[in-house]
Short mmCIF file of C-alpha atoms and ligand atoms in Angstrom, two decimals:
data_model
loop_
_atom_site.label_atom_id
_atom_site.label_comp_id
_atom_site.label_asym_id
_atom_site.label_seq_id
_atom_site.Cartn_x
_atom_site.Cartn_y
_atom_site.Cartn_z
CA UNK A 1 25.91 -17.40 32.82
CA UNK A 2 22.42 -15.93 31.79
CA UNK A 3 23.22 -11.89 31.68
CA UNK A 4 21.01 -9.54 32.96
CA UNK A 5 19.45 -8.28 29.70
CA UNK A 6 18.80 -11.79 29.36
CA UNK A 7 17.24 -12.43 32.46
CA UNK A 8 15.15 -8.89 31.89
CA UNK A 9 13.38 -10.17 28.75
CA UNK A 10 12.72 -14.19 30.08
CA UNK A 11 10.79 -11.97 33.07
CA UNK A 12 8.69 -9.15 30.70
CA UNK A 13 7.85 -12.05 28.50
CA UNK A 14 6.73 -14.66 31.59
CA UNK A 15 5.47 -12.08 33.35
CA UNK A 16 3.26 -10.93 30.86
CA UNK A 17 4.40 -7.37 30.95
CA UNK A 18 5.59 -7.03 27.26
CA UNK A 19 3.62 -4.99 25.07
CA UNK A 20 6.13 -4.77 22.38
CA UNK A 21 9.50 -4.85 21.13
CA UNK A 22 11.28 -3.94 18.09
CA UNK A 23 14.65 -5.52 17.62
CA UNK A 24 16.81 -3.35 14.72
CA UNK A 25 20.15 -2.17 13.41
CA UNK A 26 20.82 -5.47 12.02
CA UNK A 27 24.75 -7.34 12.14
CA UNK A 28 23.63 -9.52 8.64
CA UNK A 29 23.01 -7.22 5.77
CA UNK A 30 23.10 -9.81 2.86
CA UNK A 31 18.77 -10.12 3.07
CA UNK A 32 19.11 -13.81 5.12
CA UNK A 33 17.89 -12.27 7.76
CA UNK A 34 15.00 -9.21 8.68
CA UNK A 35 16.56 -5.82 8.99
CA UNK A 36 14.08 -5.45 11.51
CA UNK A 37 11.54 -7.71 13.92
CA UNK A 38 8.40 -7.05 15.94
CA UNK A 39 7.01 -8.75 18.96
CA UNK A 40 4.07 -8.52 19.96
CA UNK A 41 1.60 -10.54 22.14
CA UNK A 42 -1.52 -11.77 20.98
CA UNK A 43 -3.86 -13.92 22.20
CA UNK A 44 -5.36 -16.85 20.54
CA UNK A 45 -7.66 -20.13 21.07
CA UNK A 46 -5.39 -21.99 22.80
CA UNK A 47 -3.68 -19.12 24.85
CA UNK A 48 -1.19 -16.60 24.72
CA UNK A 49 1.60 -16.53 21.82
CA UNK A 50 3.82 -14.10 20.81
CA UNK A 51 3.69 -12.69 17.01
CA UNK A 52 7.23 -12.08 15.03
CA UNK A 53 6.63 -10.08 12.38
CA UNK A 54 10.10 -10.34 10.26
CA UNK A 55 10.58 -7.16 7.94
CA UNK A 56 12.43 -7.67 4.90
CA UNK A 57 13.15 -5.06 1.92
CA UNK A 58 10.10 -5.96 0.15
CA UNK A 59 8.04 -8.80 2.33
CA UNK A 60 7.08 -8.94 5.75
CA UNK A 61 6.62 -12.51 6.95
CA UNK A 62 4.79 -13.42 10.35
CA UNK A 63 5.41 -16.79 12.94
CA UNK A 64 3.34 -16.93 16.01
CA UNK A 65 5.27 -18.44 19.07
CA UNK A 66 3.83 -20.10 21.81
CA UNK A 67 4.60 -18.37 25.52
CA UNK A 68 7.02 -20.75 26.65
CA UNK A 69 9.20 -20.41 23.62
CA UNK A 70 9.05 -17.10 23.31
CA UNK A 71 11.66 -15.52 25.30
CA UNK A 72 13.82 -17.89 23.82
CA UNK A 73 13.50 -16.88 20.41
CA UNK A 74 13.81 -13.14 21.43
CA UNK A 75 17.20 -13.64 23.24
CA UNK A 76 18.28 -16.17 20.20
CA UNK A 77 16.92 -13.03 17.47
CA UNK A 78 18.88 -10.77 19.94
CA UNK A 79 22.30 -12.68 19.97
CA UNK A 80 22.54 -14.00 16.43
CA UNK A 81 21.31 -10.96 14.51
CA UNK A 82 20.58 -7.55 15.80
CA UNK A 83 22.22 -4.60 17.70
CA UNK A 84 19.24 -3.17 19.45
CA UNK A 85 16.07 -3.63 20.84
CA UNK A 86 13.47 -1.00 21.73
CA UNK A 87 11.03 -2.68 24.47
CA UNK A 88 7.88 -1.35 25.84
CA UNK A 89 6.25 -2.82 28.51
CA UNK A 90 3.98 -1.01 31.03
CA UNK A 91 6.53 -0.10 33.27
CA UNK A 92 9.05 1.16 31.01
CA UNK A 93 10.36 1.86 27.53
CA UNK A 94 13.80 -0.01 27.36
CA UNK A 95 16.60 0.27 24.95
CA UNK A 96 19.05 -2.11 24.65
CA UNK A 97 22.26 -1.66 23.20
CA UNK A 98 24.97 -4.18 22.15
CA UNK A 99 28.48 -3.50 21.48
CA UNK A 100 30.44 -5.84 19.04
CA UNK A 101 31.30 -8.60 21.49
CA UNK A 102 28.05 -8.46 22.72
CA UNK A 103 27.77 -6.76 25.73
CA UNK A 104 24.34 -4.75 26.23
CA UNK A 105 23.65 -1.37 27.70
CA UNK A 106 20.11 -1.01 29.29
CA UNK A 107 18.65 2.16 29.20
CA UNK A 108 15.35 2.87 31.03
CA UNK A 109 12.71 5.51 30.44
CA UNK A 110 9.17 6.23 31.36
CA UNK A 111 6.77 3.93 29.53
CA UNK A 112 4.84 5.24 26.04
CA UNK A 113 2.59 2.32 25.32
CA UNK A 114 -0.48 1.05 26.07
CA UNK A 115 -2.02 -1.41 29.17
CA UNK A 116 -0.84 -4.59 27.84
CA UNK A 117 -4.84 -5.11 28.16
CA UNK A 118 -5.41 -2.62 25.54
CA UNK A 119 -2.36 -3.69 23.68
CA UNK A 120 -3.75 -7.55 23.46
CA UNK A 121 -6.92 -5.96 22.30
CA UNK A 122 -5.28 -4.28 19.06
CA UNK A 123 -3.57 -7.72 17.96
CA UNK A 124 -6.42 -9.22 18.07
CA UNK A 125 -7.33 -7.22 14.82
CA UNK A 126 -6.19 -7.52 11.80
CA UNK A 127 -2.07 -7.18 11.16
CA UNK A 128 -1.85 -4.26 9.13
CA UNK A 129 1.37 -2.87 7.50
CA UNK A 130 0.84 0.20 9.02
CA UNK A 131 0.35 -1.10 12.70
CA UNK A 132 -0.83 0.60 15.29
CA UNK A 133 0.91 1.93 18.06
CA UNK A 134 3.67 2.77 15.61
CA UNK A 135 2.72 6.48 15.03
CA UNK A 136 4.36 6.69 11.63
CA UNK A 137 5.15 10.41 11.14
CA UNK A 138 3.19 11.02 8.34
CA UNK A 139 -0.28 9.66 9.53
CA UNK A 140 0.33 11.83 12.84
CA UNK A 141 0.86 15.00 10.78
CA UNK A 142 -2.30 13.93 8.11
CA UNK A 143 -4.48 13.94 11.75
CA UNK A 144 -5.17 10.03 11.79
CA UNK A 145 -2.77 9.05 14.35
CA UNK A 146 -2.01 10.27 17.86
CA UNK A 147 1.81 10.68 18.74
CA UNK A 148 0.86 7.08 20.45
CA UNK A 149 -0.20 5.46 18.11
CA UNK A 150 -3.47 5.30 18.72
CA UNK A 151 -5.80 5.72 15.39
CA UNK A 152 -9.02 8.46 15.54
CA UNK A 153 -12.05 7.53 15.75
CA UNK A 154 -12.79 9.00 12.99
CA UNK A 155 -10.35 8.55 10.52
CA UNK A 156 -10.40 4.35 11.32
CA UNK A 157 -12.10 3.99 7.83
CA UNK A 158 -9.17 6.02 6.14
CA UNK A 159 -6.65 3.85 8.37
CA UNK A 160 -7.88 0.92 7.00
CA UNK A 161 -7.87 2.03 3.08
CA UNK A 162 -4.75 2.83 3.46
CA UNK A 163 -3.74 -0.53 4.67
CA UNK A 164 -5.21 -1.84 1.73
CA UNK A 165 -3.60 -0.05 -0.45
CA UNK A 166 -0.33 -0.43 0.56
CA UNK A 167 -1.43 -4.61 0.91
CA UNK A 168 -2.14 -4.16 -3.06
CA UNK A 169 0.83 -2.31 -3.62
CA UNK A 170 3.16 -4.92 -1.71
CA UNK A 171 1.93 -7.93 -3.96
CA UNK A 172 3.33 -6.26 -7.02
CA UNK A 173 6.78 -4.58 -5.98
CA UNK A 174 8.29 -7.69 -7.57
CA UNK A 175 7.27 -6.23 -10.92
CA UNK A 176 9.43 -2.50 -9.99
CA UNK A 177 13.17 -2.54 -10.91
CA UNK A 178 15.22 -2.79 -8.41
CA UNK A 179 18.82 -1.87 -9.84
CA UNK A 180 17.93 1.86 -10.73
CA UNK A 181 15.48 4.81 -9.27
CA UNK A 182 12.19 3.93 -9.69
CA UNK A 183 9.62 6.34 -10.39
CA UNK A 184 5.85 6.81 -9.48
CA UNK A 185 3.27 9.27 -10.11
CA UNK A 186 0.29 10.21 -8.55
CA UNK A 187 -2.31 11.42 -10.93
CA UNK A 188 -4.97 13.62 -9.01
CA UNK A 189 -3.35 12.93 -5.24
CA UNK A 190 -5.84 15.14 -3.44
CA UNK A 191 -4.56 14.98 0.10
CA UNK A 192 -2.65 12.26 -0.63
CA UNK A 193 -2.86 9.92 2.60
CA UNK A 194 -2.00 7.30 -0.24
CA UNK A 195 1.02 9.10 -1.80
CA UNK A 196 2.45 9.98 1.97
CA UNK A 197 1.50 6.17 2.40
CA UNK A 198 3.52 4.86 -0.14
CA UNK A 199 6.70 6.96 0.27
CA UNK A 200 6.82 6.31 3.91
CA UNK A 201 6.42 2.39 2.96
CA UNK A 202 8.94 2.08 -0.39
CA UNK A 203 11.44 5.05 1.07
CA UNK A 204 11.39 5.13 4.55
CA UNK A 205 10.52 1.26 5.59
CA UNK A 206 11.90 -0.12 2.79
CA UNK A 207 14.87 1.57 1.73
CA UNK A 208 14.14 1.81 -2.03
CA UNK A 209 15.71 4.31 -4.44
CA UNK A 210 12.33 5.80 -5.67
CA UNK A 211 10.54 9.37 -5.88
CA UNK A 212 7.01 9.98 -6.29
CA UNK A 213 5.33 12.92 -8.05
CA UNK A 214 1.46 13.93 -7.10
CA UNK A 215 -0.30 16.04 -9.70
CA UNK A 216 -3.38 17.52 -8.98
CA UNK A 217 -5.68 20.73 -9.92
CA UNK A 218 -6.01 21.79 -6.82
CA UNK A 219 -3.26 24.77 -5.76
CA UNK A 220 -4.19 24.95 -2.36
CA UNK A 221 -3.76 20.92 -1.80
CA UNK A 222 -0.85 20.97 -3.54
CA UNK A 223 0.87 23.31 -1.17
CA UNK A 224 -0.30 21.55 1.64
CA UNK A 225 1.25 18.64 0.71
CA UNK A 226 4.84 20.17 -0.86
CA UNK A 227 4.57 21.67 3.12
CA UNK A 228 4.49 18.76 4.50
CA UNK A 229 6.60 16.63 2.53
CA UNK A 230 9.40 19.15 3.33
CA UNK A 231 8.39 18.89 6.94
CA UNK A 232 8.30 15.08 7.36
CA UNK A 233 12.00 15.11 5.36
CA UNK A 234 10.53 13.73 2.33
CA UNK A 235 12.91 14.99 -0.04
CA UNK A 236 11.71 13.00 -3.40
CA UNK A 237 8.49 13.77 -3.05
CA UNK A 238 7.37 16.52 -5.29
CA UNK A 239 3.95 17.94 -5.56
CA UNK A 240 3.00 20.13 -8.61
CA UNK A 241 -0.50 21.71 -9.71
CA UNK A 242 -1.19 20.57 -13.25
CA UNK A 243 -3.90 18.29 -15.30
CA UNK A 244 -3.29 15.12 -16.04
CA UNK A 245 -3.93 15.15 -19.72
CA UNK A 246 -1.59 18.15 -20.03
CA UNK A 247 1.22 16.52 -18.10
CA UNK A 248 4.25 16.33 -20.26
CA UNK A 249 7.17 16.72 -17.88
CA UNK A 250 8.09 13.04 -17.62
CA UNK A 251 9.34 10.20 -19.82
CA UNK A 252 8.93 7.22 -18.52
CA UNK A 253 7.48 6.23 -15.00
CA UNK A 254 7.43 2.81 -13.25
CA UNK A 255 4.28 2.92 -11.82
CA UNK A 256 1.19 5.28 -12.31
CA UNK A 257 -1.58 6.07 -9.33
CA UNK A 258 -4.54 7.79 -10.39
CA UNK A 259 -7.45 6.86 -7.34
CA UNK A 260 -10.72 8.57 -7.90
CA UNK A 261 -9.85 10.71 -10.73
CA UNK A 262 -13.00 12.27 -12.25
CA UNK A 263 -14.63 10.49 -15.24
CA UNK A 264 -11.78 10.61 -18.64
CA UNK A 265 -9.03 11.87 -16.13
CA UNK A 266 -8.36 8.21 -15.22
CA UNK A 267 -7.97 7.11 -18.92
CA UNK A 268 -5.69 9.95 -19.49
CA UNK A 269 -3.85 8.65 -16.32
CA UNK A 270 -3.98 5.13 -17.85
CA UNK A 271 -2.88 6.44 -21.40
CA UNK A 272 -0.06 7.98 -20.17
CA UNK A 273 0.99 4.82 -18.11
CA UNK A 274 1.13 2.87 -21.11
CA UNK A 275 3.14 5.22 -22.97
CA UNK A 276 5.49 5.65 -20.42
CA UNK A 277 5.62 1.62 -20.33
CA UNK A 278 4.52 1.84 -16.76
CA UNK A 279 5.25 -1.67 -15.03
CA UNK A 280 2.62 -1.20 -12.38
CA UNK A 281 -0.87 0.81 -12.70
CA UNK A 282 -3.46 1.20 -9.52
CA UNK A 283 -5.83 2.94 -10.62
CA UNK A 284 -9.54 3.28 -9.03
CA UNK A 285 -11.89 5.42 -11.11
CA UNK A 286 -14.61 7.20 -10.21
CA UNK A 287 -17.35 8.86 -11.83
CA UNK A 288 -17.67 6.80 -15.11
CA UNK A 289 -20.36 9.15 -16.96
CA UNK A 290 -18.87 8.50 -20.26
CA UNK A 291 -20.48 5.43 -21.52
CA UNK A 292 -23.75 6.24 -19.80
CA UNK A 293 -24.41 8.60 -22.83
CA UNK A 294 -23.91 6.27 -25.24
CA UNK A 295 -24.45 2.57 -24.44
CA UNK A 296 -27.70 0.80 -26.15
CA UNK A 297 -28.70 -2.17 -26.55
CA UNK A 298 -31.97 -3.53 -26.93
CA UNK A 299 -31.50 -7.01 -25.14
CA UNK A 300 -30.21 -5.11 -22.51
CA UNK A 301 -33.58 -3.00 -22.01
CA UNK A 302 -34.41 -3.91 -18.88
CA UNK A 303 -31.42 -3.10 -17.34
CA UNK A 304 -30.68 -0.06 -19.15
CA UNK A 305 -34.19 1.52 -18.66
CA UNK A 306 -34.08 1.81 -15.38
CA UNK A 307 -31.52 4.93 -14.73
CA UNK A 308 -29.55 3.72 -11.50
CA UNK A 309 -29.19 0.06 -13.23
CA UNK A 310 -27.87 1.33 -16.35
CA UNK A 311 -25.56 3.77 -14.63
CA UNK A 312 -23.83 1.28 -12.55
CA UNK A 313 -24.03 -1.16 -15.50
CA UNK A 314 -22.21 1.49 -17.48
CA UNK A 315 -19.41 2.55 -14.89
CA UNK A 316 -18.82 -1.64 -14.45
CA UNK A 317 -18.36 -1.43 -18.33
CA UNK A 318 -16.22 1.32 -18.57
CA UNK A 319 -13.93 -0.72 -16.62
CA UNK A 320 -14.34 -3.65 -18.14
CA UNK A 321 -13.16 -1.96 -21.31
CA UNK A 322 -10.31 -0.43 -19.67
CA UNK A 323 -9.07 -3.37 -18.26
CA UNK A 324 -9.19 -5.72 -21.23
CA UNK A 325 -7.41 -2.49 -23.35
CA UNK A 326 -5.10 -2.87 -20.92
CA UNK A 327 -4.99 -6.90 -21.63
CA UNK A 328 -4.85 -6.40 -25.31
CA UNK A 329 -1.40 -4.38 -24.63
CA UNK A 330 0.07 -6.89 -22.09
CA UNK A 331 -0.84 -6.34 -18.80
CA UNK A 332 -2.24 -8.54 -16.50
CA UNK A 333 -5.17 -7.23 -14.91
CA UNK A 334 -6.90 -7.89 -11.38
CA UNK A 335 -9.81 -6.28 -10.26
CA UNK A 336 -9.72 -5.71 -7.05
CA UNK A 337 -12.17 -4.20 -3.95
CA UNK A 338 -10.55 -1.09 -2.21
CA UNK A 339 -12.64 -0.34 0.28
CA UNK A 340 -15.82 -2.01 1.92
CA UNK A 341 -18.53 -1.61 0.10
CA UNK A 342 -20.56 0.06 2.58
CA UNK A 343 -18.42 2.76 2.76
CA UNK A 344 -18.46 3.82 -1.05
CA UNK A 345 -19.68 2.19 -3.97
CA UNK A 346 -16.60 3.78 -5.62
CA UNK A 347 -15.04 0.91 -4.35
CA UNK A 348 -12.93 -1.09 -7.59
CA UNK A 349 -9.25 -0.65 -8.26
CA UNK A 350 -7.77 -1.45 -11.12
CA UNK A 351 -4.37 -3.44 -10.87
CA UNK A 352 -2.48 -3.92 -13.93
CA UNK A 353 1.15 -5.20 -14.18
CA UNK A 354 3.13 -5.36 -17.20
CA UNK A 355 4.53 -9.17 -17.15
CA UNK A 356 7.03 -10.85 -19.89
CA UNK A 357 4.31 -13.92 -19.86
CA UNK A 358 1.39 -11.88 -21.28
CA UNK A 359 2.53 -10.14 -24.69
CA UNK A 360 -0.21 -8.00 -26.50
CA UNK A 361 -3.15 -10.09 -27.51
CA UNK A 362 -5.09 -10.10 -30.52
CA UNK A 363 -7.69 -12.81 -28.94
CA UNK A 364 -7.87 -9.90 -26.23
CA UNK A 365 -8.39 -7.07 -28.81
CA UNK A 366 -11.28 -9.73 -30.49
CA UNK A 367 -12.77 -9.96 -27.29
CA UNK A 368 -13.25 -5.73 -27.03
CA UNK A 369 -14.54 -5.00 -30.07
CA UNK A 370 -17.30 -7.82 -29.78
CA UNK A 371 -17.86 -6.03 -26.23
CA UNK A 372 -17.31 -2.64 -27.80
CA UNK A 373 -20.44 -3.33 -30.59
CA UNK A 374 -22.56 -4.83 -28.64
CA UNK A 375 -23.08 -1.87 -26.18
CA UNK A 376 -22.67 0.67 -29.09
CA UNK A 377 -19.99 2.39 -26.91
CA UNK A 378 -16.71 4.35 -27.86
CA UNK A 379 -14.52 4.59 -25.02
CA UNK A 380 -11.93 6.98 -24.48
CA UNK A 381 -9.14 5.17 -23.49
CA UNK A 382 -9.14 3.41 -27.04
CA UNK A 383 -8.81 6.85 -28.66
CA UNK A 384 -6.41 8.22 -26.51
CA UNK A 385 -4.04 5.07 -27.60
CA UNK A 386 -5.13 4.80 -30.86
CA UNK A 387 -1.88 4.53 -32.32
CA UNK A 388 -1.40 1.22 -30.55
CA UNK A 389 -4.34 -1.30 -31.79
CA UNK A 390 -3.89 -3.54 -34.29
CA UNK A 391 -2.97 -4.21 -36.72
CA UNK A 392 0.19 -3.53 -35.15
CA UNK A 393 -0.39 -6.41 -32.67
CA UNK A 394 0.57 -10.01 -34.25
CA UNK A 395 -1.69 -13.12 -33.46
C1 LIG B 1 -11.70 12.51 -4.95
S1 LIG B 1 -10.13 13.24 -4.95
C2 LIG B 1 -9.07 11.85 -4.65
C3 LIG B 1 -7.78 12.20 -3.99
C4 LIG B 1 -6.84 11.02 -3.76
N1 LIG B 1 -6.35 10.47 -4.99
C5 LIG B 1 -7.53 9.93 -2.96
O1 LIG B 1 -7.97 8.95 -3.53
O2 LIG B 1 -7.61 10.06 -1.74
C6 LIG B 1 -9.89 13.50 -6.68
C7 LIG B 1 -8.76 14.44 -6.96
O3 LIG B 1 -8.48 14.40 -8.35
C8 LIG B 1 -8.17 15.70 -8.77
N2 LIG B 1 -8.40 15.76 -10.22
C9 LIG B 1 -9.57 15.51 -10.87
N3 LIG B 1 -9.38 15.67 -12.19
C10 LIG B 1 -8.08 15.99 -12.38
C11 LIG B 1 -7.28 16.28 -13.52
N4 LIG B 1 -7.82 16.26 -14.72
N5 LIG B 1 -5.98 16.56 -13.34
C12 LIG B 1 -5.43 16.57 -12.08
N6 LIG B 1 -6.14 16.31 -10.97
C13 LIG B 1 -7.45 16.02 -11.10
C14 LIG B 1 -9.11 16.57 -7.97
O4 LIG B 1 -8.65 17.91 -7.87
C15 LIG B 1 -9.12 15.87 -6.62
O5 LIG B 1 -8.17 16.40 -5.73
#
């Protein structure tokens, strides 16, 4: 006999009227199965499906269902797996409860979401891991969210870097440990959207044992943030006022953040990473007047006589130097674009990973010193980790 929970989610679903529902509180806890999935509609060429967004501890995995099928697979989801289901349609928020043997309490309230117009409209964009009309606490309190969900106008450029950055960031959890506390700092945090970001993704979606340090000069942003990481319940996330080359508290760290540290603060940021054997580095500089100063070269002249061509020559080079120091210690290095061009040109982020495969590299070492002469340039990162270039890396 088809129950009336059942029969409630075959009509939202037929009837068009579902805007979203989150099924949690999973019965399987071994990671077979999502601890949590989203439904939402979307439309596509060939008509309406419905998108399952599956949320595991470090992935999130998507399968788009045609209409027919799609109640279905939510009552299937429903009986096999989970123990509750949040549903908004436009009449109504529902929750549905289900004891052990399966029986389900419905509980009714006045509806929160959107028209499902409106709500078709958003899925057409992009899926982001930080979706809308899922006012994560954090991006309320930072003033980019409304208690609906629904991003500012103004802050939609923020919103969408910090989507990307937690996109880069989810490609290289694999490389954190995962049988101890992991730990992250934040070198120059600012306001740190991106450090709120990635606690509320690792520690409050994901469930990991981590806890995240921001550093910056800045007193006044500092207490901002220690305010409202005590507000939000973010218990390890610290905040402390300090520089980054005179940070000495810690001893190791999983992963360093530094984004849009000033000039030599991001190779102090990187330095430290390495010597903390830092398994994951983002870093995005900014500023890069160093090697202006110093690089020459006279088959380079006409590029490096013109003053806006030589100083974005120079800030590419800086990075290029940092990245292949990086290499020559054995990380693996992307380059990566953080945010659209037109927005900043401070727009590169450095992703480096420290994998078993790539060992320290003399070819790699070679390769910088060729690069080094040729631009007559000394950059600071080398210095800073003098102590670790050969001839104390083998062939
Ligand atoms: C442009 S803001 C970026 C903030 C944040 N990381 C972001 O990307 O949104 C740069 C921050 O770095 C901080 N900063 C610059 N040099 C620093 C240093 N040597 N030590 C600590 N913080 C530094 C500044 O105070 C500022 O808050």
């Amino acid at each position: 006999m088809t129950e009336q929970w059942q029969q409630e989610i075959t009509k939202w679903i037929t009837g068009k009227e579902l805007l979203q529902a989150t099924l949690s509180q999973p019965k399987r806890k071994d990671g077979t199965a999502a601890p949590k999935t989203i439904i939402r509609p979307i439309e596509m060429k060939n008509g309406l499906f419905y998108q399952f967004e599956y949320h595991f501890a470090n992935k999130v995995t998507h399968d788009n269902v045609a209409e027919p099928q799609a109640a279905e697979r939510v009552i299937d989801l429903l009986q096999e797996n989970y123990r509750q289901a949040l549903v908004k349609t436009n009449e109504a928020d529902v929750q549905l409860l289900f004891s052990k043997k399966g029986k389900a309490a419905i509980l009714k309230k006045p509806p929160t979401g959107d028209s499902s117009k409106a709500n078709l409209q958003h899925n057409r964009q992009k899926q982001r891991i930080l979706s809308e009309n899922q006012a994560a606490p954090f991006l309320v309190e930072l003033g980019i969210m409304t208690q609906e969900g629904l991003v500012h106008a103004k802050k939609q450029d923020k919103y969408r870097q910090i989507n990307r950055f937690l996109e880069m960031v989810t490609d290289v959890l694999a490389y954190l440990p995962t049988d101890r506390e992991i730990t992250i700092i934040d070198f120059g945090c600012g306001k740190s959207y991106l450090t709120f970001a990635l606690y509320h993704l690792l520690a409050v979606e994901q469930k990991r044992n981590i806890n995240i340090i921001g550093l910056d000069l800045k007193a006044d942003v500092i207490a901002f943030c220690s305010e409202l990481a005590e507000k939000l319940g973010y218990d390890k996330l610290k905040f402390l006022v300090g520089d980054i080359a005179e940070y000495e508290e810690l001893q190791a760290a999983d992963m360093v953040v530094t984004l849009h540290a000033c000039d030599t603060a991001t190779d102090a940021a990187l330095a430290k990473a390495v010597n903390w054997g830092a398994s994951v580095i983002m870093s995005v500089p900014c500023c890069q007047h160093e090697l202006f100063k110093q690089v020459k070269n006279d088959v380079l002249s006409p590029l490096l006589s013109q003053g806006l061509l030589k100083e974005r020559f120079s800030a590419l080079a800086t990075d290029a130097a940092r990245g292949t120091l990086l290499e020559v210690l054995g990380y693996k290095v992307s380059m990566l674009e953080f945010v659209d061009p037109e927005h900043t040109p401070k727009n590169l982020l450095i992703r480096a990973v420290r994998s078993e495969q790539h060992g320290p590299s003399m070819k790699k070492w070679e390769e910088y010193e060729q690069f080094r002469q040729f631009l007559n340039i000394s950059p600071s990162l080398e210095h800073m980790l003098s102590e670790r270039w050969p001839n104390r890396i083998s062939k």
